[in-house]
Short mmCIF file of C-alpha atoms in Angstrom, two decimals:
data_model
loop_
_atom_site.label_atom_id
_atom_site.label_comp_id
_atom_site.label_asym_id
_atom_site.label_seq_id
_atom_site.Cartn_x
_atom_site.Cartn_y
_atom_site.Cartn_z
CA MET A 4 -43.46 -20.54 -0.97
CA SER A 5 -40.73 -19.61 -3.48
CA SER A 6 -38.56 -16.48 -3.22
CA THR A 7 -41.04 -14.72 -5.51
CA GLU A 8 -44.31 -14.86 -3.65
CA VAL A 9 -47.62 -14.39 -5.44
CA HIS A 10 -50.47 -12.60 -3.69
CA GLN A 11 -54.05 -12.48 -4.81
CA GLN A 12 -56.00 -9.33 -4.04
CA PRO A 13 -59.76 -9.13 -4.63
CA ILE A 14 -60.81 -6.53 -7.19
CA GLU A 15 -64.50 -7.22 -7.09
CA GLU A 16 -66.56 -10.17 -6.03
CA GLY A 17 -65.38 -13.37 -7.67
CA LYS A 18 -62.36 -11.75 -9.39
CA TYR A 19 -58.76 -11.47 -8.26
CA GLN A 20 -55.67 -9.50 -9.39
CA VAL A 21 -52.36 -11.38 -9.16
CA GLN A 22 -49.38 -9.36 -7.84
CA ALA A 23 -45.81 -10.70 -7.66
CA ALA A 24 -43.68 -9.67 -4.68
CA PRO A 25 -40.21 -8.28 -5.54
CA PRO A 26 -37.52 -10.98 -5.65
CA ALA A 27 -35.19 -11.34 -2.67
CA PRO A 28 -31.88 -9.48 -3.11
CA VAL A 29 -29.01 -11.60 -4.39
CA ALA A 30 -25.75 -11.28 -2.44
CA GLY A 31 -22.74 -10.19 -4.49
CA PRO A 32 -19.48 -12.14 -4.67
CA THR A 33 -17.28 -12.11 -1.59
CA ILE A 34 -14.22 -9.88 -2.01
CA ALA A 35 -11.10 -11.06 -0.20
CA ASN A 36 -9.14 -8.58 1.90
CA PRO A 37 -6.37 -7.17 -0.35
CA GLY A 38 -4.61 -5.44 2.56
CA PRO A 39 -2.20 -8.26 3.54
CA LEU A 40 -1.06 -8.64 -0.07
CA GLY A 41 -0.42 -4.93 -0.52
CA LEU A 42 1.46 -4.69 2.77
CA ALA A 43 3.56 -7.78 1.99
CA ALA A 44 4.53 -6.37 -1.41
CA PHE A 45 5.46 -3.05 0.14
CA ALA A 46 7.39 -4.69 2.99
CA LEU A 47 9.56 -7.02 0.93
CA THR A 48 10.54 -4.42 -1.67
CA THR A 49 11.26 -1.83 1.02
CA PHE A 50 13.30 -4.38 2.98
CA VAL A 51 15.59 -5.23 0.07
CA LEU A 52 16.27 -1.62 -0.92
CA SER A 53 16.71 -0.51 2.69
CA LEU A 54 19.34 -3.15 3.37
CA HIS A 55 21.31 -1.75 0.43
CA ASN A 56 20.85 1.82 1.68
CA ALA A 57 21.99 0.79 5.16
CA GLY A 58 25.02 -1.08 3.85
CA ALA A 59 24.00 -4.27 5.66
CA GLY A 60 26.54 -6.84 4.53
CA LEU A 61 27.43 -4.87 1.40
CA SER A 62 28.62 -1.41 0.43
CA ALA A 63 26.09 1.34 1.06
CA THR A 64 27.38 3.09 -2.06
CA GLY A 65 27.35 -0.01 -4.25
CA PRO A 66 24.79 -0.96 -6.92
CA SER A 67 21.28 -1.99 -5.90
CA ALA A 68 19.95 -3.03 -9.30
CA VAL A 69 18.49 -6.24 -7.84
CA VAL A 70 15.60 -4.16 -6.52
CA ILE A 71 14.49 -3.09 -10.01
CA GLY A 72 12.56 -6.29 -10.69
CA LEU A 73 10.89 -6.09 -7.30
CA ALA A 74 10.05 -2.43 -7.86
CA PHE A 75 8.26 -3.18 -11.12
CA PHE A 76 6.44 -6.38 -10.28
CA TYR A 77 5.99 -6.93 -6.53
CA GLY A 78 6.23 -3.51 -4.93
CA GLY A 79 4.83 -1.84 -8.05
CA LEU A 80 2.33 -3.93 -10.01
CA VAL A 81 1.10 -6.19 -7.20
CA GLN A 82 0.68 -3.29 -4.79
CA LEU A 83 -1.13 -1.24 -7.44
CA LEU A 84 -3.52 -4.14 -8.00
CA ALA A 85 -4.11 -4.37 -4.25
CA GLY A 86 -5.00 -0.69 -4.32
CA MET A 87 -7.54 -1.26 -7.10
CA TRP A 88 -9.10 -4.10 -5.11
CA GLU A 89 -9.31 -1.81 -2.07
CA PHE A 90 -11.47 0.50 -4.19
CA ARG A 91 -13.78 -2.46 -4.82
CA THR A 92 -14.10 -3.14 -1.09
CA GLY A 93 -14.89 0.52 -0.39
CA ASN A 94 -11.70 1.24 1.58
CA THR A 95 -10.69 4.70 0.36
CA PHE A 96 -7.60 4.95 2.56
CA GLY A 97 -6.26 1.53 1.58
CA ALA A 98 -6.92 2.22 -2.08
CA THR A 99 -5.10 5.55 -1.92
CA ALA A 100 -2.13 4.22 0.03
CA PHE A 101 -1.52 1.02 -1.96
CA SER A 102 -2.09 2.68 -5.33
CA SER A 103 0.22 5.55 -4.40
CA TYR A 104 3.10 3.39 -3.20
CA GLY A 105 2.60 1.02 -6.11
CA GLY A 106 3.08 4.05 -8.31
CA PHE A 107 6.11 5.05 -6.26
CA TRP A 108 7.84 1.74 -6.84
CA LEU A 109 6.99 1.72 -10.54
CA SER A 110 8.37 5.24 -10.94
CA PHE A 111 11.47 4.38 -8.91
CA GLY A 112 12.14 1.28 -10.97
CA PHE A 113 11.73 3.22 -14.21
CA THR A 114 14.05 5.98 -12.99
CA VAL A 115 16.94 3.70 -12.11
CA LEU A 116 16.44 1.20 -14.95
CA PRO A 117 19.32 1.50 -17.42
CA GLY A 118 18.17 2.50 -20.89
CA THR A 119 15.15 4.58 -19.90
CA GLY A 120 17.17 7.77 -20.40
CA VAL A 121 16.24 9.30 -17.05
CA ILE A 122 19.70 9.08 -15.50
CA ASP A 123 21.40 9.69 -18.88
CA ALA A 124 19.49 12.97 -19.25
CA TYR A 125 21.71 14.50 -16.55
CA LYS A 126 24.78 13.86 -18.73
CA GLY A 127 27.05 13.03 -15.84
CA ASP A 128 25.97 15.99 -13.69
CA VAL A 129 25.88 13.98 -10.47
CA ALA A 130 25.25 16.99 -8.23
CA THR A 131 22.08 17.97 -10.09
CA LEU A 132 20.93 14.36 -10.23
CA GLU A 133 21.31 14.02 -6.46
CA GLN A 134 19.32 17.22 -5.89
CA SER A 135 16.57 16.01 -8.22
CA LEU A 136 16.37 12.70 -6.38
CA ALA A 137 16.24 14.61 -3.08
CA ILE A 138 13.23 16.60 -4.31
CA TYR A 139 11.61 13.36 -5.48
CA LEU A 140 12.08 11.76 -2.05
CA LEU A 141 10.94 14.91 -0.25
CA ALA A 142 7.72 14.90 -2.27
CA TRP A 143 7.06 11.34 -1.15
CA ALA A 144 7.77 12.34 2.44
CA ILE A 145 5.01 14.95 2.14
CA ALA A 146 2.62 12.40 0.62
CA THR A 147 3.42 9.99 3.46
CA LEU A 148 2.77 12.70 6.05
CA LEU A 149 -0.70 13.24 4.59
CA LEU A 150 -1.44 9.52 4.86
CA LEU A 151 -0.08 9.50 8.42
CA ILE A 152 -2.55 12.24 9.34
CA ALA A 153 -5.38 10.37 7.61
CA CYS A 154 -4.75 7.11 9.53
CA HIS A 155 -4.70 8.65 13.01
CA ARG A 156 -7.88 6.81 14.06
CA SER A 157 -7.06 3.43 12.52
CA ASN A 158 -4.68 1.48 14.76
CA VAL A 159 -1.29 1.76 16.46
CA GLY A 160 0.34 -0.48 13.86
CA MET A 161 -0.63 1.75 10.94
CA ILE A 162 0.44 4.89 12.79
CA ALA A 163 3.82 3.32 13.56
CA LEU A 164 4.19 2.20 9.93
CA PHE A 165 3.56 5.62 8.41
CA THR A 166 5.61 7.39 11.08
CA CYS A 167 8.66 5.25 10.33
CA LEU A 168 8.10 5.53 6.59
CA PHE A 169 7.88 9.31 6.86
CA ILE A 170 11.16 9.40 8.80
CA THR A 171 12.72 7.10 6.19
CA PHE A 172 11.81 9.41 3.31
CA VAL A 173 12.98 12.49 5.22
CA LEU A 174 16.35 10.91 6.02
CA LEU A 175 16.88 9.67 2.46
CA ALA A 176 15.96 13.08 1.05
CA ALA A 177 18.33 14.77 3.50
CA ALA A 178 21.08 12.34 2.50
CA LYS A 179 20.69 13.37 -1.14
CA PHE A 180 20.51 17.09 -0.33
CA GLN A 181 23.62 16.96 1.88
CA ASN A 182 25.47 14.13 0.11
CA SER A 183 25.66 12.39 3.49
CA LEU A 184 26.35 8.67 3.56
CA THR A 185 25.70 8.53 7.32
CA THR A 186 22.20 9.97 6.84
CA GLN A 187 21.55 7.50 4.03
CA ILE A 188 22.50 4.60 6.30
CA ALA A 189 20.15 5.93 8.98
CA GLY A 190 17.39 6.14 6.37
CA GLY A 191 18.10 2.56 5.37
CA ALA A 192 17.86 1.44 8.99
CA PHE A 193 14.48 3.12 9.40
CA GLY A 194 13.41 1.53 6.13
CA VAL A 195 14.18 -1.92 7.52
CA ILE A 196 12.10 -1.13 10.62
CA THR A 197 9.29 0.08 8.37
CA ALA A 198 9.39 -3.16 6.40
CA PHE A 199 9.11 -5.31 9.53
CA ILE A 200 6.15 -3.28 10.77
CA ALA A 201 4.43 -3.70 7.39
CA TRP A 202 5.08 -7.45 7.49
CA TYR A 203 3.63 -7.63 11.01
CA ILE A 204 0.42 -5.84 9.98
CA SER A 205 0.20 -8.03 6.88
CA LEU A 206 0.47 -11.17 9.01
CA SER A 207 -2.15 -9.84 11.42
CA GLY A 208 -4.54 -9.54 8.48
CA LEU A 209 -3.86 -13.13 7.42
CA LEU A 210 -4.35 -14.59 10.91
CA THR A 211 -8.11 -14.23 11.14
CA PRO A 212 -10.22 -16.05 13.76
CA GLU A 213 -11.62 -18.22 10.94
CA SER A 214 -8.20 -19.31 9.63
CA SER A 215 -5.88 -19.28 12.65
CA TYR A 216 -5.69 -20.49 16.23
CA PHE A 217 -4.28 -17.11 17.27
CA THR A 218 -4.29 -13.50 16.08
CA LEU A 219 -1.86 -10.59 16.33
CA PRO A 220 -2.92 -7.32 17.97
CA VAL A 221 -2.51 -4.09 16.03
CA GLY A 222 -3.91 -1.75 18.68
CA ASN A 223 -7.23 -0.71 17.18
CA LEU A 224 -8.18 2.87 18.09
CA ARG A 225 -11.81 2.79 16.99
#
């Protein structure tokens, strides 16, 4: 019998009414897990900027323009796309987080990109610029705290990631408010830790039982 079955029901003697059964549901296309991609994009971009903030092998007060390309394309565009794909899979938290931090990196890249007029608008008033950047970073610390609260039942890895990221934003904001290089270096160090945690969770998502001989634990809490 085909997927559309035909049934004959008697109406009266010698006559039949033909009824077609509804067709079997057709499965939609399989959507790959966008989480590892979004986490990898976040991790690498965060790692590069954090090394500059921490002064690892270079001056902590020197230029960090190399991160601009990453901020626009990998940490920004790719992570934003991962967020859109998370919407398609029905993962509200993943969609919100990846889209938000994709927007963060795009906005950061635009802010520090020469020629956009953002930095030039302060007309050399470094003190006001530093305070504005502090407010910007503080706002992202608050956004990260909300996501930390929202992920409290996910897994230990995600809780550790958002905890370290929250601390990173707080330290970087404090560094701008207080003009403290030591606090900036501490923020950079926490940023490096955050990046490694994100890379670990990304790898755990790639090492599935179907594609790997081993998996990485993330400490599921559900």
